[in-house]
PDB file of C-alpha atoms in Angstrom:
ATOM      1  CA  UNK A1114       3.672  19.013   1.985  1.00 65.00           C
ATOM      2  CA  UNK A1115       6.482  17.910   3.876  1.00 74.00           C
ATOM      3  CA  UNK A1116       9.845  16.572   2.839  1.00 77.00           C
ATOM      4  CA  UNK A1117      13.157  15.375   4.529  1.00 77.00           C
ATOM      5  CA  UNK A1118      16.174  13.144   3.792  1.00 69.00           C
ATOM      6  CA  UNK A1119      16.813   9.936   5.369  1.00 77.00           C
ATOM      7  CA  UNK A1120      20.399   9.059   3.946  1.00 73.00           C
ATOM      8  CA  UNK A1121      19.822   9.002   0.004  1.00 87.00           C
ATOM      9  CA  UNK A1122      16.145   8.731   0.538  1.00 95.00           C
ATOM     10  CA  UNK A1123      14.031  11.246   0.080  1.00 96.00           C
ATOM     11  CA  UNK A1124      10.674  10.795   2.877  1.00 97.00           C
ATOM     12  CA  UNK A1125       7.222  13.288   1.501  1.00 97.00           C
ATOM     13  CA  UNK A1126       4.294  13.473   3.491  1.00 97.00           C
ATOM     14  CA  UNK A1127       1.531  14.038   1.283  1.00 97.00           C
ATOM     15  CA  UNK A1128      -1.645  14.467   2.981  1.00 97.00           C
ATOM     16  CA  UNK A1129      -5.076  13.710   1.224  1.00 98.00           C
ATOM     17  CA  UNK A1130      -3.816  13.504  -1.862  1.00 98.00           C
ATOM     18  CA  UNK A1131      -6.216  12.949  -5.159  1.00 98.00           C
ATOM     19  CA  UNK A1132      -5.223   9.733  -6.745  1.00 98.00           C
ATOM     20  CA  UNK A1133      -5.469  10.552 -10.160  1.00 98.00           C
ATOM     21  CA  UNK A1134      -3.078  13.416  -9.759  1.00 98.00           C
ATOM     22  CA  UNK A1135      -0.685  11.280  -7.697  1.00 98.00           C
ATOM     23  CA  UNK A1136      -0.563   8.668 -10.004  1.00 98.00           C
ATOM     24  CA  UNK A1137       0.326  10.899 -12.605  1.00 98.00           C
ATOM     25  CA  UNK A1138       3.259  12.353 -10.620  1.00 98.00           C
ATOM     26  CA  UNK A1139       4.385   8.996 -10.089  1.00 98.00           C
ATOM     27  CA  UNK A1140       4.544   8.072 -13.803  1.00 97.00           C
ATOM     28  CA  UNK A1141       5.926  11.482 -14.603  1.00 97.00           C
ATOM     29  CA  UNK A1142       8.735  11.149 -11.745  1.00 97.00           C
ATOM     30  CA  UNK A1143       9.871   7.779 -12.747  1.00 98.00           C
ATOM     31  CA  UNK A1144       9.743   8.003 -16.495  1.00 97.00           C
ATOM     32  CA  UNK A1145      12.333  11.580 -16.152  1.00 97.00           C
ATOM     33  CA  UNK A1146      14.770   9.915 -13.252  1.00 96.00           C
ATOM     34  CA  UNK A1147      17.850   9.317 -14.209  1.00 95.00           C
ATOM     35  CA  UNK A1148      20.886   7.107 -12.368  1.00 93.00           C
ATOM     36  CA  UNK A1149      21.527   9.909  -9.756  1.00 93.00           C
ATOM     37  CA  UNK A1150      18.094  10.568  -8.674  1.00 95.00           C
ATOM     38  CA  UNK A1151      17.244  10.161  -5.296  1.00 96.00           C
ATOM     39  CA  UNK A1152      14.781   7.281  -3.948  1.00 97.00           C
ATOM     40  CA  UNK A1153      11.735   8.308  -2.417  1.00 97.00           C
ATOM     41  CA  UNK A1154       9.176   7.211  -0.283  1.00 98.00           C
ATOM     42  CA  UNK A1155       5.481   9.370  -0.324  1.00 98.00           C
ATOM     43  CA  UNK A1156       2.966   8.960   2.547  1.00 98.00           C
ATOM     44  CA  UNK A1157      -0.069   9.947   1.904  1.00 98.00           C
ATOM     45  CA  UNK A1158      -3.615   9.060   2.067  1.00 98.00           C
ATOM     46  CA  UNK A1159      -6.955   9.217  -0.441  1.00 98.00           C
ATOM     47  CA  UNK A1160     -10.602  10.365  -0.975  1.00 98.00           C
ATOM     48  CA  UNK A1161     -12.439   7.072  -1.223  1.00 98.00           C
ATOM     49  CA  UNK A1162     -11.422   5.788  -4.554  1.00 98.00           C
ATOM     50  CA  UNK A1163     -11.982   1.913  -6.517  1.00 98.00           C
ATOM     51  CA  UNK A1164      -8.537   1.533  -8.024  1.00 98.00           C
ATOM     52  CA  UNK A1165      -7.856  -1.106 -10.651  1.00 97.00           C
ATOM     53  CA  UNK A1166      -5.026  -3.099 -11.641  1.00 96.00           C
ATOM     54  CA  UNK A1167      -4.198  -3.098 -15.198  1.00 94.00           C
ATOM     55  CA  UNK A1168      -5.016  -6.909 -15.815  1.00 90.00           C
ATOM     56  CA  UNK A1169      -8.060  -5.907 -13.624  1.00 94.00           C
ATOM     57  CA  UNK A1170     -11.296  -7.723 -13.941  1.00 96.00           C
ATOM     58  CA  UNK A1171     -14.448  -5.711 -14.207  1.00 95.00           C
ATOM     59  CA  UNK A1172     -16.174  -8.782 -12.711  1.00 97.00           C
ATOM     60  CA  UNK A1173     -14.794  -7.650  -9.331  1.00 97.00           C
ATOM     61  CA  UNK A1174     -16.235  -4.144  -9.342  1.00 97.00           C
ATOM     62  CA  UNK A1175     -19.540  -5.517  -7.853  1.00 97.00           C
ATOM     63  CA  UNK A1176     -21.452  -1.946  -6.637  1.00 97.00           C
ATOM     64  CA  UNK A1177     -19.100   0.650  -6.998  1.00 97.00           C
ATOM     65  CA  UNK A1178     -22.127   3.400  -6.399  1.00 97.00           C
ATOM     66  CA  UNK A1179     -20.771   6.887  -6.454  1.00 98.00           C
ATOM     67  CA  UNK A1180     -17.065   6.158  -5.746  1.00 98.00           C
ATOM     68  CA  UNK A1181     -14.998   6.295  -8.706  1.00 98.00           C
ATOM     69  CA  UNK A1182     -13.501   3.956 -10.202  1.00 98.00           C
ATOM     70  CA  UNK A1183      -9.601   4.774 -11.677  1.00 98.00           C
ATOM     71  CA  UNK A1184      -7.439   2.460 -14.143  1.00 97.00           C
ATOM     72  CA  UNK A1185      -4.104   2.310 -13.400  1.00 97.00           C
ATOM     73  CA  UNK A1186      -0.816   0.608 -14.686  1.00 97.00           C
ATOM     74  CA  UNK A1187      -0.028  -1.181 -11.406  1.00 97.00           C
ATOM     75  CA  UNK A1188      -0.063  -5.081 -10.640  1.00 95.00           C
ATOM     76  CA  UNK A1189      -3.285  -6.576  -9.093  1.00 94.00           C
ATOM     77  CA  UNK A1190      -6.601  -6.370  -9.116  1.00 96.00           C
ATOM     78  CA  UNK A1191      -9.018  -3.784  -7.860  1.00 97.00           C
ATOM     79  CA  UNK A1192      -9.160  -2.302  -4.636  1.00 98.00           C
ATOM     80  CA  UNK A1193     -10.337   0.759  -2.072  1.00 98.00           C
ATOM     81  CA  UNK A1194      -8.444   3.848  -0.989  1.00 98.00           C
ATOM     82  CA  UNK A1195      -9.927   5.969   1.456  1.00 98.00           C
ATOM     83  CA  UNK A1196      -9.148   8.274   4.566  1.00 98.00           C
ATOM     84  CA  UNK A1197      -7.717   6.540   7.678  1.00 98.00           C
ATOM     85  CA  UNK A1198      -5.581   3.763   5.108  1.00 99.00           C
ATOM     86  CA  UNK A1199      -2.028   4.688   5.293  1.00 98.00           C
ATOM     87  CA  UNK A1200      -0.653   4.886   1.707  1.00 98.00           C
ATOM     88  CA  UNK A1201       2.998   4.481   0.746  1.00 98.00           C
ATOM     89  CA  UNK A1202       4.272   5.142  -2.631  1.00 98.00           C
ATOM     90  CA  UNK A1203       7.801   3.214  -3.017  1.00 98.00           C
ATOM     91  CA  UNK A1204       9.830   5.029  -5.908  1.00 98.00           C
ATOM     92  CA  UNK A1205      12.800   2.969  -5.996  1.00 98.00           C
ATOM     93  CA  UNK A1206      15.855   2.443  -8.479  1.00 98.00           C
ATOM     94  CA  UNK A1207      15.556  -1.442  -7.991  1.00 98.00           C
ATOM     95  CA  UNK A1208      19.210  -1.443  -9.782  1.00 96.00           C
ATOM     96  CA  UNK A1209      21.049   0.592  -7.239  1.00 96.00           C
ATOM     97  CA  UNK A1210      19.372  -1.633  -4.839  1.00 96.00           C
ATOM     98  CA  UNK A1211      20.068  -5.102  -6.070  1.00 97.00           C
ATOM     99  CA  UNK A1212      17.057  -6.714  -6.115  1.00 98.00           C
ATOM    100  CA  UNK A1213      13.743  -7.324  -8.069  1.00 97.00           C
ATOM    101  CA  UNK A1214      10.222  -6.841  -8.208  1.00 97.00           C
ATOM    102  CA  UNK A1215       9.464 -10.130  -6.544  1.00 97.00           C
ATOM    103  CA  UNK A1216      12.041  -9.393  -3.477  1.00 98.00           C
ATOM    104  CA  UNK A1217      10.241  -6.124  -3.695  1.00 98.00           C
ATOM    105  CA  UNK A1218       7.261  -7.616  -2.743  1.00 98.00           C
ATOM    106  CA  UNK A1219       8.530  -9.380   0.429  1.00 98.00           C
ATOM    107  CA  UNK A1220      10.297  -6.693   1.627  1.00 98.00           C
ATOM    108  CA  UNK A1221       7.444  -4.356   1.618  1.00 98.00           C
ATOM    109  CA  UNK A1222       5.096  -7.126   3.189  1.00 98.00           C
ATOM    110  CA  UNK A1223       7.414  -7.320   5.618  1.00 98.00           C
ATOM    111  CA  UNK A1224       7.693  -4.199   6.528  1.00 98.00           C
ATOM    112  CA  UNK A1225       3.766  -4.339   7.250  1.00 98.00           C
ATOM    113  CA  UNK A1226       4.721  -7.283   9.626  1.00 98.00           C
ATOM    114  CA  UNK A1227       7.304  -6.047  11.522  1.00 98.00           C
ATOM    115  CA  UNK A1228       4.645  -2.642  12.020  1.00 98.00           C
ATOM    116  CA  UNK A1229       1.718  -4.527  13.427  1.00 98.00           C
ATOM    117  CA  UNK A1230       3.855  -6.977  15.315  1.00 98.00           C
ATOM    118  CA  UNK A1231       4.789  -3.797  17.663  1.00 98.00           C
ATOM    119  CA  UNK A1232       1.391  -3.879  18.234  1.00 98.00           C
ATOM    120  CA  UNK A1233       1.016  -7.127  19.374  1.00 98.00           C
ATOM    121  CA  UNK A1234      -1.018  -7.938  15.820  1.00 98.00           C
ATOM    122  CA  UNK A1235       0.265 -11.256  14.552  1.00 98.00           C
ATOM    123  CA  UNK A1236      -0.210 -11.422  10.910  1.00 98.00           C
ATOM    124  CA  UNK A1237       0.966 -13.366   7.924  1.00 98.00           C
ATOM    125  CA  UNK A1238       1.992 -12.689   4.337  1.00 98.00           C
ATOM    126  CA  UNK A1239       0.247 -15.646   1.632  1.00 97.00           C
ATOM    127  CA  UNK A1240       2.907 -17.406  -1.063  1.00 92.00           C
ATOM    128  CA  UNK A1241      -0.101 -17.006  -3.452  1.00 93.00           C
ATOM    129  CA  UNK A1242      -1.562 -13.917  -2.681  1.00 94.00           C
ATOM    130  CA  UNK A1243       0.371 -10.204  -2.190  1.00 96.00           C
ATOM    131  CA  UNK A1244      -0.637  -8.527   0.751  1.00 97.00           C
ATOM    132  CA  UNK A1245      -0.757  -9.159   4.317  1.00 98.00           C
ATOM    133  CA  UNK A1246      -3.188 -11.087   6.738  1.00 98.00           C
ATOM    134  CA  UNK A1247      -4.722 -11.734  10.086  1.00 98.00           C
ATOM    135  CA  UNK A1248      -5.917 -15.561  11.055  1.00 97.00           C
ATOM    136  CA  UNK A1249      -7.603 -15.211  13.781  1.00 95.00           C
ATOM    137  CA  UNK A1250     -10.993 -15.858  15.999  1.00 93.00           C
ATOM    138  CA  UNK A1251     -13.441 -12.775  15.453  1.00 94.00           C
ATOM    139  CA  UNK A1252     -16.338 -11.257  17.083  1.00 88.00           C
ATOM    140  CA  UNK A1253     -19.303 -13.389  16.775  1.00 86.00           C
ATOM    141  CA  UNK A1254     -17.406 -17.014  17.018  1.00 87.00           C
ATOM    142  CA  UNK A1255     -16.026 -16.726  13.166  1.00 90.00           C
ATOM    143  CA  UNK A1256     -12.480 -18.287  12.428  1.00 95.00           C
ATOM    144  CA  UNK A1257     -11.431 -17.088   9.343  1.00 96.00           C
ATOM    145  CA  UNK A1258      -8.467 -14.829   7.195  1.00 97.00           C
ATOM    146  CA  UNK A1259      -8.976 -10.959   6.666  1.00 98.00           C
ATOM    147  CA  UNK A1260      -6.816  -8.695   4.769  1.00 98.00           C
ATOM    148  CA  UNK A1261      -5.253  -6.142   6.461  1.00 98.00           C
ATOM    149  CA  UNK A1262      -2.443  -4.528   4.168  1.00 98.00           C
ATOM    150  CA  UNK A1263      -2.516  -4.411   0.268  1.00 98.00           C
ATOM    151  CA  UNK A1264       0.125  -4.302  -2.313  1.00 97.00           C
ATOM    152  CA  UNK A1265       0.762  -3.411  -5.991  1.00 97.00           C
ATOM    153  CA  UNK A1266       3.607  -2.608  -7.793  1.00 98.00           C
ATOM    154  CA  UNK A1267       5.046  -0.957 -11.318  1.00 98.00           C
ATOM    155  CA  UNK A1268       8.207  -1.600 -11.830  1.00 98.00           C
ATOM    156  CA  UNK A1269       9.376   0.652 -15.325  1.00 97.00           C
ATOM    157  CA  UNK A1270      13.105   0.833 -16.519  1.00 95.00           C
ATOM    158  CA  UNK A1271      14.316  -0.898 -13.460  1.00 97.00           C
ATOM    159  CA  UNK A1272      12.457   1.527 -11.016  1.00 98.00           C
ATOM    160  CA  UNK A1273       9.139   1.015  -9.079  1.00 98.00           C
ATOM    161  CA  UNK A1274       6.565   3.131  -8.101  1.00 98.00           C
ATOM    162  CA  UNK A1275       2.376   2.410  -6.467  1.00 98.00           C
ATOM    163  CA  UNK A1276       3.730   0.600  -3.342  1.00 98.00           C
ATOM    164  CA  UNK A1277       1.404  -0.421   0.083  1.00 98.00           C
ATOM    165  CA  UNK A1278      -2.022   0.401   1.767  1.00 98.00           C
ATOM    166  CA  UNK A1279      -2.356  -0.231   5.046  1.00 98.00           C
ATOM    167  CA  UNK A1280      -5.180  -0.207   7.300  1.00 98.00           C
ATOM    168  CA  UNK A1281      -5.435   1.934   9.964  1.00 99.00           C
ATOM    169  CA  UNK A1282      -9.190   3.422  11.019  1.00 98.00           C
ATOM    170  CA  UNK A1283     -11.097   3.641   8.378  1.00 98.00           C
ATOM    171  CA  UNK A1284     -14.922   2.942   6.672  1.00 98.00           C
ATOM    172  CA  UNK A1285     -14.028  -0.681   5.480  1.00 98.00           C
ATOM    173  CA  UNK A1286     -17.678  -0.564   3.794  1.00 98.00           C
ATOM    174  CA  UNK A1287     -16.544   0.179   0.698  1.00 98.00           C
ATOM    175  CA  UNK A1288     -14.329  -3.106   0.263  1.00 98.00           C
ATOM    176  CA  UNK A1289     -17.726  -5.055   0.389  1.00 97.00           C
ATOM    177  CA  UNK A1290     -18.731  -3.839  -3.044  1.00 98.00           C
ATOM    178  CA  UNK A1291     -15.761  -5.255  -4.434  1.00 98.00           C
ATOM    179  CA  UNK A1292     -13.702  -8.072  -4.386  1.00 97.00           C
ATOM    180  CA  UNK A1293     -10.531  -6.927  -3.066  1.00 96.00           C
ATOM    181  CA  UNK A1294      -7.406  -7.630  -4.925  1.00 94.00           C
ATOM    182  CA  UNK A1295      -9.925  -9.699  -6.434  1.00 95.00           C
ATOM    183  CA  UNK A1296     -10.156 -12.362  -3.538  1.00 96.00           C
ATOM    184  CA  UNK A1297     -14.144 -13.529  -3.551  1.00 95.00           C
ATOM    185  CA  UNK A1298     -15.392 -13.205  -0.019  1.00 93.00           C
ATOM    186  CA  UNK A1299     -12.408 -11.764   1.493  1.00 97.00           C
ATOM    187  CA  UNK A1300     -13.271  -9.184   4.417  1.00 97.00           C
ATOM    188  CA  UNK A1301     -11.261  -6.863   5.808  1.00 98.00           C
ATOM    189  CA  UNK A1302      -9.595  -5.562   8.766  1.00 98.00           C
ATOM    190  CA  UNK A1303      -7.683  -2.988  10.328  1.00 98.00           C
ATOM    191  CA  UNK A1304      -5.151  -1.856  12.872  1.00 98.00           C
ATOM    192  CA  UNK A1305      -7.630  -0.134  15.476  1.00 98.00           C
ATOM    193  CA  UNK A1306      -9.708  -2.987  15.304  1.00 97.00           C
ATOM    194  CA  UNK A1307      -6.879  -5.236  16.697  1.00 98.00           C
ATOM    195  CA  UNK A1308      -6.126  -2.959  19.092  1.00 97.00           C
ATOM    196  CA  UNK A1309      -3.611  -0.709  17.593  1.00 98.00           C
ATOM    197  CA  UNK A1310      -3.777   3.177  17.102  1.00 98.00           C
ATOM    198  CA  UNK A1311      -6.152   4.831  14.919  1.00 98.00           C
ATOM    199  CA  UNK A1312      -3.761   7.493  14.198  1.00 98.00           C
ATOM    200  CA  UNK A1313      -2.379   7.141  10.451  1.00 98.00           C
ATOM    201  CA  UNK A1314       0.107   9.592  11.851  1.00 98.00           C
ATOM    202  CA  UNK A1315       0.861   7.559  14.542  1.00 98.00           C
ATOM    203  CA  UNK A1316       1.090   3.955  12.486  1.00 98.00           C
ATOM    204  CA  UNK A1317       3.571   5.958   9.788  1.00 98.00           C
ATOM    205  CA  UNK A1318       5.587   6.895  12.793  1.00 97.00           C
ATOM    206  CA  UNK A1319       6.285   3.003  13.200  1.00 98.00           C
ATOM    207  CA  UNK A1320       5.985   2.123   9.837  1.00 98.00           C
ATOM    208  CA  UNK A1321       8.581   4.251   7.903  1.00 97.00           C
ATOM    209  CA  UNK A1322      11.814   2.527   9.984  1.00 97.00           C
ATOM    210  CA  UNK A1323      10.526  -0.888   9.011  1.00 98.00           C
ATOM    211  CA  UNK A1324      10.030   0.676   5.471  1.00 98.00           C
ATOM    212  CA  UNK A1325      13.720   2.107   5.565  1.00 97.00           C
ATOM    213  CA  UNK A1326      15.017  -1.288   7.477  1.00 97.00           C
ATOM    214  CA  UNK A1327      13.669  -3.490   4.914  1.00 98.00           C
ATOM    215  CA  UNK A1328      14.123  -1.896   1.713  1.00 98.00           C
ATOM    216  CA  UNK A1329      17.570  -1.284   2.706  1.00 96.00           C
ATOM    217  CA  UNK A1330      17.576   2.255   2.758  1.00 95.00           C
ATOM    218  CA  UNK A1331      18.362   3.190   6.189  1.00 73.00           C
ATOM    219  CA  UNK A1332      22.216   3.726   5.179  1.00 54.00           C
ATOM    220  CA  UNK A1333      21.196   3.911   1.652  1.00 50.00           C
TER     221      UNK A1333
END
């Protein structure tokens, strides 16, 4: 594991992390912070794993097979975790900062946007649906909206932890035996496939100074 400061912030790389274990971390990390603890941001990624949302509907587990299936206390519905996703974990004191959840939200999907635009990926963030998107003409002659980055949130005492996925180069068959974020018929996409890198490593790399830009913790 490695860890380094970024002003007040506090930056781990993880590695293939279990999620069970990391969720518990998170809950125990936030639940014994105190006013003078340090933000942090944990990059990481998963075994294949169905998460759920804790208003989740079981409707939209449709063939899990042999990947688990994990409740946990975040917003949404379910989704996939898997190797080649890049994972952030946002454990933020949302007071110190001086904003909410919902300004929470946009700031991290932005942070997704301003990534994939310097790659040339235009994408879009929905009013009605958390995440972010790409509109575009696919392979085959098919016009349509596929999700590309994912996003759920905890938000306990003022502080937040669960944070982004983002899609980098990885099996996306697993999101076809669910409904993801519980959006019938959605398909998804990824960074390599529009061209990016297929390097997690290499997408963090861009994505942690939006991350820090956005959240306002580059001179935090």
């Amino acid at each position: 594991m490695e860890a380094r400061a970024q002003g007040g912030t506090l930056l781990r790389r993880l590695g293939l992390r279990d999620y069970s274990e990391t969720y518990a971390l998170m809950r125990d990390f936030t639940a014994s912070r105190d006013a003078a603890a340090a933000d942090e941001l944990w990059f990481l990624e998963h075994p294949p794993v169905f998460t759920q949302g804790q208003a989740g509907k079981p409707e939209h587990v449709l063939a899990p097979g042999a990947i688990p299936i994990v409740q946990s206390n975040r917003g949404g519905q379910v989704t996939y975790h898997g190797p080649g996703q890049a994972v952030v974990y946002v454990l933020l004191d949302l007071h110190r900062l001086g904003y909410g959840a919902r300004e929470l939200v946009r700031r991290l999907e932005q942070a997704m946007l301003d990534t994939l635009a310097g790659y040339g990926i235009a994408a879009l963030a929905r009013a009605d649906a958390p995440g972010v998107y790409v509109e575009r003409d696919w392979p085959g002659g098919v016009t349509e909206m596929r999700k590309i980055g994912s996003l759920g949130l905890r938000v306990s005492r003022g502080c937040s932890y669960h944070g982004i996925a983002l899609n980098v180069n990885m099996d996306l068959e697993p999101f076809e035996r669910i409904n993801p974020c519980g959006l019938t018929g959605m398909r998804m996409t990824q960074v390599a496939e529009l061209g990016g890198p297929a390097s997690v490593t290499e997408v963090v790399r861009s994505l942690e100074p939006c991350l820090l830009n956005n959240l306002g913790l580059a001179s935090h």
